[in-house]
Every structure is written in structure tokens, then in C-alpha cells.
Short mmCIF file of C-alpha atoms in Angstrom, two decimals:
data_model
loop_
_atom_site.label_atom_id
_atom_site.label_comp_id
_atom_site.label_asym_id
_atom_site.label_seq_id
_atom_site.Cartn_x
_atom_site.Cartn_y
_atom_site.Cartn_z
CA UNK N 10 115.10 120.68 128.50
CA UNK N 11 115.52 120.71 132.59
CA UNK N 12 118.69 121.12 134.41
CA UNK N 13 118.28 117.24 135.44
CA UNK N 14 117.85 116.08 131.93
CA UNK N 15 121.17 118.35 131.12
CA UNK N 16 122.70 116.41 133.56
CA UNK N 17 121.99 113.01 132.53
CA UNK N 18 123.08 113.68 128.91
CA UNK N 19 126.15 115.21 130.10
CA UNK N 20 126.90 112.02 132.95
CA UNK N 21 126.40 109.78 129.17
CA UNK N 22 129.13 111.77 127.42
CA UNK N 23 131.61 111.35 129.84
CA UNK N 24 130.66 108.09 130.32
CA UNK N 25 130.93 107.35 126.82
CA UNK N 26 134.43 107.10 126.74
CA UNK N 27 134.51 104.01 128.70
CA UNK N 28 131.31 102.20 127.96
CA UNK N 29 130.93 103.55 124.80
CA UNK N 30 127.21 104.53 125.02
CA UNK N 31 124.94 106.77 126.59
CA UNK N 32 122.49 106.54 129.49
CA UNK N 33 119.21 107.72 128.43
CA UNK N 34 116.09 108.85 130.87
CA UNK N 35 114.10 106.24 132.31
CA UNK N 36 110.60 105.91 131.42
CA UNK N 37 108.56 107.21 134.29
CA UNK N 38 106.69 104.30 136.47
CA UNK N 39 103.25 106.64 135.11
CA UNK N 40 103.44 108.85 132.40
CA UNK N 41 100.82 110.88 130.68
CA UNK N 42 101.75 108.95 127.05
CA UNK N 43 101.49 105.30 128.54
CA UNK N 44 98.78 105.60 131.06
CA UNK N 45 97.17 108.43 131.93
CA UNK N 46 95.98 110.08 128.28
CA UNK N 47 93.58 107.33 127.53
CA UNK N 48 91.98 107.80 131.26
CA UNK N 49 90.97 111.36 130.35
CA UNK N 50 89.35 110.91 127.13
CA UNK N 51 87.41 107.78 128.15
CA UNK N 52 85.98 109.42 131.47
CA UNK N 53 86.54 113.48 130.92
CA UNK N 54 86.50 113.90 127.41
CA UNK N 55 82.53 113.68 126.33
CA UNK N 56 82.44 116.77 127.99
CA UNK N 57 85.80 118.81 128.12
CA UNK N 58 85.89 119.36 124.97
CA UNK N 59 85.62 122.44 123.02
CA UNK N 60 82.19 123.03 122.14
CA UNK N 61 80.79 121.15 124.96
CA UNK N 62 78.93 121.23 128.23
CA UNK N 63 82.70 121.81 130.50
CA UNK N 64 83.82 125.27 130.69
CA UNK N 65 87.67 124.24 129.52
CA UNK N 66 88.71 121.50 127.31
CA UNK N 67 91.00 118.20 129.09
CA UNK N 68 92.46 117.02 125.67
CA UNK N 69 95.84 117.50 125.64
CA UNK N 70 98.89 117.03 127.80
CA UNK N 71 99.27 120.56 128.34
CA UNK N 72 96.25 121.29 129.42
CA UNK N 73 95.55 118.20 132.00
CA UNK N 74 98.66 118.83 133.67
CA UNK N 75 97.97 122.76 134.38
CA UNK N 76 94.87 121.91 136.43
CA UNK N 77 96.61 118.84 138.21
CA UNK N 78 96.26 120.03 141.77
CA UNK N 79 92.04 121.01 141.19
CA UNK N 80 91.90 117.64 139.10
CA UNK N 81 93.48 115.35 142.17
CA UNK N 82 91.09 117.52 144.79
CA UNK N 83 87.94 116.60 142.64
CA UNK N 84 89.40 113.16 142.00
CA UNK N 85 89.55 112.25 145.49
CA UNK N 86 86.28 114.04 146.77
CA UNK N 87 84.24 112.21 144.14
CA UNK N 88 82.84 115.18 142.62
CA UNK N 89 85.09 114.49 139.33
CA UNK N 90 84.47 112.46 136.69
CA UNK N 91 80.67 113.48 137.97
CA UNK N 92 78.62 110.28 137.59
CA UNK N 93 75.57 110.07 140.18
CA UNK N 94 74.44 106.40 139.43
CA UNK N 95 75.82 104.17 141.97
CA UNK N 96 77.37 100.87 141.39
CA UNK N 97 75.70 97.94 141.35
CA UNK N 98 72.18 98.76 139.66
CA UNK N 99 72.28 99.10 135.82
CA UNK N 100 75.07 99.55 133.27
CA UNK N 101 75.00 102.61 131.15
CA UNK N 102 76.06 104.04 127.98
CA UNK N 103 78.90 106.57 128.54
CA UNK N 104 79.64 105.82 131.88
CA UNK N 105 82.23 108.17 133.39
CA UNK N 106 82.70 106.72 136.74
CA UNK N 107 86.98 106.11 137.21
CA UNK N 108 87.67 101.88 138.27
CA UNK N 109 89.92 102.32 141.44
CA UNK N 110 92.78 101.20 138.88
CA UNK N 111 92.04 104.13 136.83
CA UNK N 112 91.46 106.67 139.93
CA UNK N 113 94.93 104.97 141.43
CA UNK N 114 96.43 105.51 138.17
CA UNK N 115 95.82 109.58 137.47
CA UNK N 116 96.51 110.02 141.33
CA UNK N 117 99.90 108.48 141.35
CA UNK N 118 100.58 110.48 138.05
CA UNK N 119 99.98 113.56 139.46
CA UNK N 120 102.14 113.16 142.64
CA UNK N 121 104.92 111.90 140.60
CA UNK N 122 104.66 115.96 139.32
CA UNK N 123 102.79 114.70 135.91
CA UNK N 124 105.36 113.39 133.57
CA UNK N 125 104.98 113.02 130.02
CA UNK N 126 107.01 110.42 129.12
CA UNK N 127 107.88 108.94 125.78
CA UNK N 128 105.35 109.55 123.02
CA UNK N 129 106.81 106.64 121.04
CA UNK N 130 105.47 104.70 124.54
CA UNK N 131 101.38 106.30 123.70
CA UNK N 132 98.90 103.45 124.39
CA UNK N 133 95.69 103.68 121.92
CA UNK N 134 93.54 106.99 122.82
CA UNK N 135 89.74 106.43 122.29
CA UNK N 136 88.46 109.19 120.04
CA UNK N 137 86.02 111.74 122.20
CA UNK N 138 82.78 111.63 120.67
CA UNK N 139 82.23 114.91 118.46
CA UNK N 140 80.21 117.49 119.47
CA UNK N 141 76.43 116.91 119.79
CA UNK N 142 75.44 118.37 115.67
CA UNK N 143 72.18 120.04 115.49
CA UNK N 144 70.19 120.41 112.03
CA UNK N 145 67.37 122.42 113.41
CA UNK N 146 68.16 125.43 115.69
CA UNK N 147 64.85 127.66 117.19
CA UNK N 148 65.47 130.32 119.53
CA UNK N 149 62.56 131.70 121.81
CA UNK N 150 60.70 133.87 120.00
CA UNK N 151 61.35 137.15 122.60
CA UNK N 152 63.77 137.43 125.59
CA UNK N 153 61.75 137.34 128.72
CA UNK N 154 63.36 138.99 132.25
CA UNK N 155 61.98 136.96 135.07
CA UNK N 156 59.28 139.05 136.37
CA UNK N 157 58.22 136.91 140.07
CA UNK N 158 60.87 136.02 142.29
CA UNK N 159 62.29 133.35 143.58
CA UNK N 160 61.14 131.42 140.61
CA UNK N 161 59.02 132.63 137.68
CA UNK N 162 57.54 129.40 134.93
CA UNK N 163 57.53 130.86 131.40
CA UNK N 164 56.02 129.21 128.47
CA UNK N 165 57.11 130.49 125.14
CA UNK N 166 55.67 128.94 121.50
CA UNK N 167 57.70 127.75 118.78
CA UNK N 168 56.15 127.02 115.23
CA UNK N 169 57.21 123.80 114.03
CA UNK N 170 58.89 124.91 110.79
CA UNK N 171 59.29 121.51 108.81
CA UNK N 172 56.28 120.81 106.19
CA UNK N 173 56.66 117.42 106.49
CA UNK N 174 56.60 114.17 108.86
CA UNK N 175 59.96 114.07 110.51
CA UNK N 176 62.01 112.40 113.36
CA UNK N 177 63.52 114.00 116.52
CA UNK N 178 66.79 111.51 117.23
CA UNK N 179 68.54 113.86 119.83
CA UNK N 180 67.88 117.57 121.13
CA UNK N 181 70.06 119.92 122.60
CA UNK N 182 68.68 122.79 124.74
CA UNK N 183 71.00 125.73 125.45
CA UNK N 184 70.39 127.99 128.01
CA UNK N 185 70.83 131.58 127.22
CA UNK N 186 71.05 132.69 131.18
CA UNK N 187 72.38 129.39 133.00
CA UNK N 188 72.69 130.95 136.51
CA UNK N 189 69.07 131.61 136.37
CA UNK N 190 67.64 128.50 134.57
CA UNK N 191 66.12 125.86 136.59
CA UNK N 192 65.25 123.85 134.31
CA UNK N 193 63.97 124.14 130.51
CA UNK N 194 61.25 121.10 129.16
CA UNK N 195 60.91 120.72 125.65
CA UNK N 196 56.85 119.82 124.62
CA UNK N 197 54.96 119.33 121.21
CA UNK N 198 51.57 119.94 120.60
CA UNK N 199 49.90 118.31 118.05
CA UNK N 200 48.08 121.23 115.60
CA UNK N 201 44.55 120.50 116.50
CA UNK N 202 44.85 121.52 120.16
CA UNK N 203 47.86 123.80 119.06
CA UNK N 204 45.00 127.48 119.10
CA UNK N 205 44.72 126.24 123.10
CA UNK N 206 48.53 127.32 123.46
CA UNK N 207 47.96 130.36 121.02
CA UNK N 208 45.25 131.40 122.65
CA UNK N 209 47.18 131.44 126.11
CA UNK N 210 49.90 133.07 124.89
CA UNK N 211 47.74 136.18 122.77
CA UNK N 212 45.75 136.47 126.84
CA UNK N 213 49.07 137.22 128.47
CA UNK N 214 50.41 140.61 127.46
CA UNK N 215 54.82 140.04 128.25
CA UNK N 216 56.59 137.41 125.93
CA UNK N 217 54.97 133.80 126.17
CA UNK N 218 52.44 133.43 128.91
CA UNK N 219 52.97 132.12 132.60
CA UNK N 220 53.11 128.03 132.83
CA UNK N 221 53.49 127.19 136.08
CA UNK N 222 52.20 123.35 136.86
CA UNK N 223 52.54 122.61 132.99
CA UNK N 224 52.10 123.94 129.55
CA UNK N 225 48.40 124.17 130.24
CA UNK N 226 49.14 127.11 132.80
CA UNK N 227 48.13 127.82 136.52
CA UNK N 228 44.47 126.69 136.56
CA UNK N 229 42.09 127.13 139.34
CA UNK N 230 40.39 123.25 139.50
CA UNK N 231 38.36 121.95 142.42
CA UNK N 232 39.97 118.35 142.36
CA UNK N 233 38.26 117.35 145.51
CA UNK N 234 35.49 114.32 144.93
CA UNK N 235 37.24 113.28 141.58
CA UNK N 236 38.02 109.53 140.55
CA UNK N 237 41.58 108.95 139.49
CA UNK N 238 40.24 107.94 136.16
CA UNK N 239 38.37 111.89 136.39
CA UNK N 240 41.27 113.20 137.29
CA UNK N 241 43.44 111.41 134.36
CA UNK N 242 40.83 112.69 131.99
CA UNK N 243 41.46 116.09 132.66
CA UNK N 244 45.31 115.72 132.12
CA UNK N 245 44.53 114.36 129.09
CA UNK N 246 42.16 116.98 127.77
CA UNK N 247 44.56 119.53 127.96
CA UNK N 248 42.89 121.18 131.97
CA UNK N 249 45.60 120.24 134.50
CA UNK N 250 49.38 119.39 134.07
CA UNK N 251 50.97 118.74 130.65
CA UNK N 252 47.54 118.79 128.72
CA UNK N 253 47.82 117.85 124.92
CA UNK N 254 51.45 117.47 124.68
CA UNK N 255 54.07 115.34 124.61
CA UNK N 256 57.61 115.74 126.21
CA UNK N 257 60.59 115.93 123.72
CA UNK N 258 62.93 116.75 125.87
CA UNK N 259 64.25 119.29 128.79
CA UNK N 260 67.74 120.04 130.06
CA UNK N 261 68.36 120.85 134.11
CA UNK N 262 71.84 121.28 135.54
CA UNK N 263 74.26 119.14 134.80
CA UNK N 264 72.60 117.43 131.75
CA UNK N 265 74.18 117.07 128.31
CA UNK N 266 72.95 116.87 125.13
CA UNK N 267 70.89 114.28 124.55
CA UNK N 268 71.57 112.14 121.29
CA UNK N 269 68.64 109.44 121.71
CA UNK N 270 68.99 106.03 121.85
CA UNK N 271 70.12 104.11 118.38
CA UNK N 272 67.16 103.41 115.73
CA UNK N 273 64.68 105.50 117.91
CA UNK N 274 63.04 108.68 117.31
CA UNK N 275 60.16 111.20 118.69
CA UNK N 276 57.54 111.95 115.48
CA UNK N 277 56.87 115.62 114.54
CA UNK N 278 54.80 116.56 112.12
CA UNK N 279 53.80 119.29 109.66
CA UNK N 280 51.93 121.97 111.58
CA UNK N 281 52.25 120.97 115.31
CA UNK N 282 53.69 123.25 118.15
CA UNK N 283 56.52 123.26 120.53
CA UNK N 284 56.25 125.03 123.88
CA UNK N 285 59.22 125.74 126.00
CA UNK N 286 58.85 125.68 129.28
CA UNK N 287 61.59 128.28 131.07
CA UNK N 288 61.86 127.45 134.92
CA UNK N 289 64.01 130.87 136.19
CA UNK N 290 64.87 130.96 139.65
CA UNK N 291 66.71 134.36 140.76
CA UNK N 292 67.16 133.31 144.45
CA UNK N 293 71.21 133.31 143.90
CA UNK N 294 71.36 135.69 140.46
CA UNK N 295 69.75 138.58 139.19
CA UNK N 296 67.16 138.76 136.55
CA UNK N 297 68.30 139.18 133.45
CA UNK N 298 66.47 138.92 130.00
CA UNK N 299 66.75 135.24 128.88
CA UNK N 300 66.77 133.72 125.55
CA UNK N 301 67.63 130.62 125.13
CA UNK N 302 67.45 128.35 122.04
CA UNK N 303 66.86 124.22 121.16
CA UNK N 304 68.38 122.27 118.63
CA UNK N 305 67.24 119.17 117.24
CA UNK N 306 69.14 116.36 115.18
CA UNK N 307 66.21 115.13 112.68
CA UNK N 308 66.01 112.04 109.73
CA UNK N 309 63.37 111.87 107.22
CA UNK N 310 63.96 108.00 107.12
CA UNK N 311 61.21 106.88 109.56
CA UNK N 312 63.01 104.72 112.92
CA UNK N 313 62.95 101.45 114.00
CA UNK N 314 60.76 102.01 117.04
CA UNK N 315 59.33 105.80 117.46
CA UNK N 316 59.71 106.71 121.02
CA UNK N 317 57.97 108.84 123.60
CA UNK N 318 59.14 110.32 127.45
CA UNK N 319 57.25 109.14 130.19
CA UNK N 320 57.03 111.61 132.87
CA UNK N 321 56.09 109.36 136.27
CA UNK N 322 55.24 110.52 139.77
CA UNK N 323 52.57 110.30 142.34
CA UNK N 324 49.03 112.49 141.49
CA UNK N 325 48.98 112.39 144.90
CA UNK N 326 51.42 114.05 145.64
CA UNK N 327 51.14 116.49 143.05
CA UNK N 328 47.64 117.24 144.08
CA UNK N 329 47.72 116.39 147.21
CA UNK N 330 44.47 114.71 147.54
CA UNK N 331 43.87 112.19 149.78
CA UNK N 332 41.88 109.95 147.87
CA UNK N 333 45.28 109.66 145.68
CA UNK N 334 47.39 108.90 148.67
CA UNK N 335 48.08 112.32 149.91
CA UNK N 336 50.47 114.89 149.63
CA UNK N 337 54.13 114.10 149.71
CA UNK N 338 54.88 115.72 153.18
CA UNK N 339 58.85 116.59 154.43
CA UNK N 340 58.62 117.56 157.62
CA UNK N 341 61.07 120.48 159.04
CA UNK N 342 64.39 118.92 160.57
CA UNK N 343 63.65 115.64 159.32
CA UNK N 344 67.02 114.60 158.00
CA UNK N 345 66.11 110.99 156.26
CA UNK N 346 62.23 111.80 154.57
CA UNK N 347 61.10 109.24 152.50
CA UNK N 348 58.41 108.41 150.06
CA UNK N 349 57.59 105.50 147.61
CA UNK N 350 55.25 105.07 145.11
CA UNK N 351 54.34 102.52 142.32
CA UNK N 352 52.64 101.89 139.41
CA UNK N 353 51.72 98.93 137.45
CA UNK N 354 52.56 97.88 133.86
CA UNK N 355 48.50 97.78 132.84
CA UNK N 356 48.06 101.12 135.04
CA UNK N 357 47.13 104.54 133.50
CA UNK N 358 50.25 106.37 133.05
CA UNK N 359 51.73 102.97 130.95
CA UNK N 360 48.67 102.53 129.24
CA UNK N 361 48.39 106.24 127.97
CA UNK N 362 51.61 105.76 126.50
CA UNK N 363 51.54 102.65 124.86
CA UNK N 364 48.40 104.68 123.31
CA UNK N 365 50.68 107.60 122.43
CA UNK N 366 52.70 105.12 120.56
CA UNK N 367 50.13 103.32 118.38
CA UNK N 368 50.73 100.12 120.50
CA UNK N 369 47.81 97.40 121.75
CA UNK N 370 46.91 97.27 125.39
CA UNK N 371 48.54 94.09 125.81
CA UNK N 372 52.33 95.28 124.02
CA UNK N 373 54.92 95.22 126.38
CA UNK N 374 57.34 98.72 126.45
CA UNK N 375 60.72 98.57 126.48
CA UNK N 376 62.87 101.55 128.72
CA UNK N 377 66.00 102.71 127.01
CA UNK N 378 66.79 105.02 129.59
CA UNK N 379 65.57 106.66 132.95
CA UNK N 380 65.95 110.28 134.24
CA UNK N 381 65.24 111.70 137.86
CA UNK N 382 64.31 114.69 139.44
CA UNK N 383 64.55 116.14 142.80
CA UNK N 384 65.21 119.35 144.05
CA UNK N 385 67.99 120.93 146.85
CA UNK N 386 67.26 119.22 149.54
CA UNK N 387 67.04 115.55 148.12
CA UNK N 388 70.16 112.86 149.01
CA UNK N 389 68.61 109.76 147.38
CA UNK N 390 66.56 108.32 144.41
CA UNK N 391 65.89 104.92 143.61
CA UNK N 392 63.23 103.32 140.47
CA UNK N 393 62.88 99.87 139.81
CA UNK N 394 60.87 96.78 138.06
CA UNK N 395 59.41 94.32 140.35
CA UNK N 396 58.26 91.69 138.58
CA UNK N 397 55.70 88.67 138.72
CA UNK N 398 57.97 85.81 139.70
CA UNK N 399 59.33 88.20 142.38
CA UNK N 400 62.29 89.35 141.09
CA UNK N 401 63.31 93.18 140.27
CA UNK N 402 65.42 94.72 137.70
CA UNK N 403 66.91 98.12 139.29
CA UNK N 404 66.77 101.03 136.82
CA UNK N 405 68.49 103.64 138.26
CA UNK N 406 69.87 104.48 142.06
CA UNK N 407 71.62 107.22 143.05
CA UNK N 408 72.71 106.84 146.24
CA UNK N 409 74.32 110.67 146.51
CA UNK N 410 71.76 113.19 144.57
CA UNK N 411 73.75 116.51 143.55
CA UNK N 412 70.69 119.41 142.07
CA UNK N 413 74.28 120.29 139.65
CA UNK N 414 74.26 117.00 138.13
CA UNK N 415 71.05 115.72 136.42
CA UNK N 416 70.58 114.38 133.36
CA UNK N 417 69.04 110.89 131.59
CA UNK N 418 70.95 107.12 131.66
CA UNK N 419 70.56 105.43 128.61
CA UNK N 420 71.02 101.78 129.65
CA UNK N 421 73.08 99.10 128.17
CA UNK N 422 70.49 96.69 127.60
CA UNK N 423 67.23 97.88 127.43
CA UNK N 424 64.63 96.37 130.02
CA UNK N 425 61.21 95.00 129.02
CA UNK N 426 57.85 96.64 131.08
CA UNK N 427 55.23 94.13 130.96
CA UNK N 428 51.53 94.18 132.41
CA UNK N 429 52.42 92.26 135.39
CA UNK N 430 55.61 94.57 136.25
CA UNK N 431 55.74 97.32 139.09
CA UNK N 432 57.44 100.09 138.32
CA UNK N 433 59.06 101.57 141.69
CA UNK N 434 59.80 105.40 142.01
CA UNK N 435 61.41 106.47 145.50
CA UNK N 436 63.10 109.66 147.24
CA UNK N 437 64.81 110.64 149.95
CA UNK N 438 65.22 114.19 151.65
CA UNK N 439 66.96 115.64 153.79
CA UNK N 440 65.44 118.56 155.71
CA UNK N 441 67.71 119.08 158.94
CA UNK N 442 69.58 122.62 159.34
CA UNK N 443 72.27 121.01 158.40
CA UNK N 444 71.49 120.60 154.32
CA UNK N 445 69.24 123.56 153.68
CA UNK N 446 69.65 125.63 150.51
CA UNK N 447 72.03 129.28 150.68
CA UNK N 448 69.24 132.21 149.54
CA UNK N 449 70.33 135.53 148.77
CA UNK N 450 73.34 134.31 150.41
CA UNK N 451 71.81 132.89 153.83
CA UNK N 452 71.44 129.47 154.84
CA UNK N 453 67.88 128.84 155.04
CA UNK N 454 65.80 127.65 158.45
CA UNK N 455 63.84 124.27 157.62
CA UNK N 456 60.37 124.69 156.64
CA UNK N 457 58.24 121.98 155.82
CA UNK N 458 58.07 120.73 152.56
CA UNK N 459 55.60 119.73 149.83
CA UNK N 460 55.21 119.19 146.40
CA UNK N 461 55.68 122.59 144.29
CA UNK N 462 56.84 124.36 141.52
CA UNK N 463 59.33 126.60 143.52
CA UNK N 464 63.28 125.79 144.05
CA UNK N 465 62.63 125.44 147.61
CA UNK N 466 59.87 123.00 147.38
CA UNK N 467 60.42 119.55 145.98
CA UNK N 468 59.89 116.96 143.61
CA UNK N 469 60.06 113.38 142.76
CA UNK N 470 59.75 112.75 139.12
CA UNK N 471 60.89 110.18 137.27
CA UNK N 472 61.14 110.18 133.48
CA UNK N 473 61.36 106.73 131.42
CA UNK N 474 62.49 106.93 127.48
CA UNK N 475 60.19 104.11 125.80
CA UNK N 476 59.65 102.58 123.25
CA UNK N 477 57.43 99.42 121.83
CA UNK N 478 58.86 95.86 121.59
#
């Protein structure tokens, strides 16, 4: 008990005597019982929690109020509860973002010196969602140690070990070496083209085989004079980008795991192939041997609606031919670089998924949640529906990109993709000497910029979870 509360209850005794009862403390204005406790474990507690993606737990009085001064320094810089969409565009399952009430709230708490107040005062605490639960863990077959620097793509194979036809409803991915991992995709492969992947990995004599562009590998293709449908055909076959696969999932920094959408589910059957792709980058960390594993939450029930990721971007940028629109230039010192593209609901990349999913050329999709991808030097990323009548439904902006904080936004309400809608993908960059990336700890001089596999090119990717009606 503190000198001041020894105090008080002595003051009441003597006052006793003549009023015949005791003062007792007041309740604090904002106390960690009546307020502040059900703050943390809405916004803080999907992820500090033991077990989880935050390196410390935020569950309990004791240990919120030990961090107080780091917690009010993120809190008012922005970089804490870390939520990247920006108000205004979608709702979101899980959103962390504080209301100004709630920000006002754990602020004023913590320069009234965090007091605890009366537990019989507790308001209702929303239960923190448990820890994501795996019931299929695979680990990569070897460790690998980055071999190329900056960045080195390693493709490892995984035999699918369930005999029969299951359902993927969430995945985890756990890096082994964080400071080193990129990023980490998650494919399948179904077992007829799964001896292509075998046969890559038997040809390269280290763990896995080299992947980068895709699971397919680096391949040397003379693109030039190709149609877009020529182009698509390769894809598909298995010569240029993701080949015969299908995504399943990937984790980059900041991302959680990823429990999908209710009543939907990614098919896996009996003898099909997963290939991990390993992005390392040792630019800020030493090469170390890497193994790191995936785990996968599975039902034998079939879902409602199977499910598939659509990866979307610009070939032309990724190829940069200009009979696709060209490559997706950033020019040195260019602090606001921009590109836009679009596709359309009866385009290609739509259409080859609606075949992935068993669904007529006419079925509408339905998105259940949107991911995006840039690298360091990005600052913005907008995708959205324009549709028919004019209108447009935003799916995701992020008016502040952070490389730390990634992930995927399951939305609220799903939104419908029809044949007549646009689907918008856009990026911004920033590629001034102000906002270039620290490597091997000096700030970098702009270069210009391109599509590329490497940390200090760049990307704009979107990737849409889907479904059929």
C-alpha cells in the first residue's frame, strides 16, 4: 500500500470519531479496471499474446503499465496499434485501428501515472482470440544458408502427406530466420505436373533449387513478338512465373496467421505438391542456415465455397514489354512515382480463376479479402471496383505503406466481381534521397527503379482471396 493511501486511511480513523465513518479512495477519473483493460484486448491483444506474432504479451495490468512510456510514444506516432488501411475505404475483420475516444482514453490513463482502480469497477473484457491452432505442421525438408547476396529465391518441396481430399481453412507460416526472410509464398502443385518441380529440384545440387521469378525457376524466354494470350499460355503451362500452381498462402513482415474466411477453404488432394518459396535478403543480417516450417488448419467436411488467391499485377510490368504497356519505371529522385493498372471482370487473370474454381465464364466472384505488396521505397497503394453504372467500391487503400507491416484484410462484407467490373490496382513510390533503404548500414543513393525480384527493386502486387457466388 503507498504512503498516500496510508494516509488517507489514517485521516478516516481520526475522523471517525466525529463522523463516524471512513473516507475511502476515490475512483480514479481513468483506471485500468473501468476503461482502459478492454482497449488493450480489443486493439493489442490478437497479437500480444503469448504464442503470437508480438514479441511480449499486453494482457494484464502488470504488464501494460511497465511499458507505459514506449506504449504512449507508439500511441501518438501512429505506429501502435499497427493498422495500414486508412479510413474511409472498406471495413475489416479485426480491425485494430484506436477511435480518438479510445486513443484519448489510454493517453490520459497513462499521464494520470496508470492507475488501477477498483476491480469490483471492471467493465466486460472481450476474450483475445486463441492462438492460431495448426493440425498439419511441415518443416522444409533441409536448412538452406543463403548462398547470393543481397537476396537469394529458394524453392524447397514438400510432399503432401494426407491420402485423401482435404481442405486448407487457415495456414500459418513461421519463419525459422525472420531477420533474413523477405517473404515466404506457400504453392500447391497438382501431382501430374508435380515430376516438373522434382525434376528441378534433383538438377540443382544444394537443398531445393533456385526460384527466382516463381516456382517455375529463372528461365531464359524470348518474350518479344508474343500476344498477351501467348504470353498467358506460357504462365499457364508451367514456362514463366507461377507455372502449374496455385497460391495457398505466404507470410511477409508484419503478417499474422491467416485463419481464412468462414465456410471457405483451398482443396488439396492426395498426391499433389507444395513448394515453398524462401525470399532471403542478407542486406541488414548475416546468412544463416534457415528452416522454417508451415502449418495448416484442415476439415475433411468439404466448404461452402472452395476458394483460391488471386495474385494481380501488370505483365507489363513484370516483363517489361511494350506491347503489354511497358515496364513499370521509378525514376531516381522522383519522390511521388506512380503507376495504375486495370483489369476487367471477363479479362484473363479473372477468367483463369473462375476456371481454377470449377465456375462458368459468366459466374460472378466474390473477394473476401485483399492483400498488397510493395517493397522499401513504396508510400501508397490503392485497388478498387469500378463498376458499370459508374460507381466504385474501394477495396483496400493504404494511404501510409510500412515494408514491416503487410499482411491480408478480410472484409466485412464481401464484394461481388462481375464481368462488367474494373478491378483497379495502383502504387506510389517514393524515390528521393530522402526515403532510400539503410544497406549494410548506409543510406542508399537513388537508382532507378524497375520491376524485380531484389529488396531494392519493387513491386506492385495485389492479391484477392475469392471465391464463387
Amino acid at each position: 500500500m503507498s504512503h498516500a493511501r496510508w494516509g488517507m486511511v489514517a485521516l478516516g480513523a481520526l475522523g471517525a470519531g466525529c463522523a463516524g465513518s471512513a473516507e475511502t479512495t476515490p475512483e480514479p477519473a481513468i483506471s485500468w479496471y473501468a476503461d482502459v483493460a478492454p482497449i488493450v484486448a480489443e486493439n493489442c491483444g490478437s497479437c500480444h499474446q503469448d504464442g503470437d506474432i508480438a514479441p511480449f504479451p499486453l494482457t494484464t495490468y502488470d504488464e501494460v503499465s511497465a511499458l507505459a512510456v514506449p506504449i504512449a510514444n507508439a500511441v501518438r506516432a501512429g505506429t501502435m496499434p499497427p493498422w495500414p488501411p486508412g479510413a474511409g475505404c472498406n471495413d475489416y475483420v479485426g480491425d485494430r485501428s484506436l477511435t480518438d475516444a479510445e486513443r484519448d482514453t489510454l493517453l490520459g490513463w497513462i499521464d494520470a501515472g496508470t492507475p488501477a482502480g477498483d476491480p469490483a469497477t471492471a467493465a466486460p473484457v472481450p476474450t483475445p482470440p486463441a492462438p492460431f491452432a495448426t493440425d498439419l505442421e511441415v518443416q522444409l525438408p533441409e536448412a538452406y544458408t543463403p548462398q547470393t547476396e543481397p537476396d537469394d529465391y529458394r524453392c524447397q518441396i514438400v510432399e503432401w502427406p494426407v491420402d485423401h481430399t482435404t481442405w486448407i481453412t487457415g495456414l500459418r507460416v513461421v519463419p525459422d530466420q525472420r531477420s533474413m526472410v523477405h517473404h515466404a509464398i506457400v504453392f500447391a502443385a497438382d501431382a501430374e505436373a508435380a515430376d516438373t518441380f522434382r525434376e528441378l529440384d534433383a538438377a540443382d545440387p544444394g537443398p531445393g533449387y533456385t526460384c527466382f521469378g516463381g516456382p517455375t525457376g529463372s528461365r531464359e524466354l524470348d518474350l518479344d513478338g508474343l500476344t498477351l494470350q501467348e504470353i498467358m499460355a506460357l504462365a499457364e503451362s508451367g514456362q514463366i512465373g507461377a507455372g502449374a500452381t496455385r497460391w495457398l498462402g505466404a507470410w511477409v513482415p508484419g503478417a499474422d496467421s491467416e485463419g481464412f474466411p468462414a465456410g471457405t477453404g483451398l482443396r488439396m488432394e492426395p498426391g499433389q505438391v507444395l513448394i515453398v518459396q524462401m525470399h532471403y535478403n542478407t542486406s541488414s543480417a548475416e546468412p544463416v542456415a534457415d528452416r522454417s516450417s508451415v502449418g495448416f488448419r484442415l476439415q475433411d467436411v468439404p466448404v461452402e465455397r472452395e476458394a483460391m488467391i488471386l495474385p494481380f499485377t501488370d505483365l507489363g510490368w513484370v516483363t517489361g514489354l511494350d506491347a503489354l504497356g511497358g515496364a513499370m519505371t521509378i525514376d531516381a529522385g522522383d519522390p511521388a512515382a506512380s503507376h495504375t493498372t486495370d483489369t476487367t471482370g471477363d479479362g484473363l487473370f479473372v477468367q483463369s480463376a473462375k476456371e481454377q474454381l470449377g465456375l462458368p465464364e459468366d459466374a460472378e466472384l466474390v473477394v473476401h479479402a485483399v492483400g498488397h505488396h510493395m517493397h522499401q521505397l513504396g508510400v501508397k497503394g490503392h485497388q478498387a471496383l469500378r463498376h458499370a453504372d459508374g460507381s466504385d467500391t474501394c477495396l483496400l487503400d493504404i494511404p501510409d505503406w510500412d515494408f514491416s507491416w503487410q499482411g491480408g484484410y478480410e472484409l466485412v462484407q464481401p464484394v461481388p466481381l462481375a464481368d462488367d467490373d474494373t478491378l483497379s490496382l495502383s502504387c506510389t513510390w517514393d524515390n528521393s534521397a530522402a526515403n532510400q533503404p539503410i544497406i549494410d548500414g548506409q543510406v542508399g543513393e537513388p537508382q532507378d527503379v524497375a520491376w524485380g525480384e531484389g529488396t531494392s527493386d519493387e513491386m506492385c502486387l495485389s492479391t484477392l482471396y475469392v471465391t464463387g457466388p
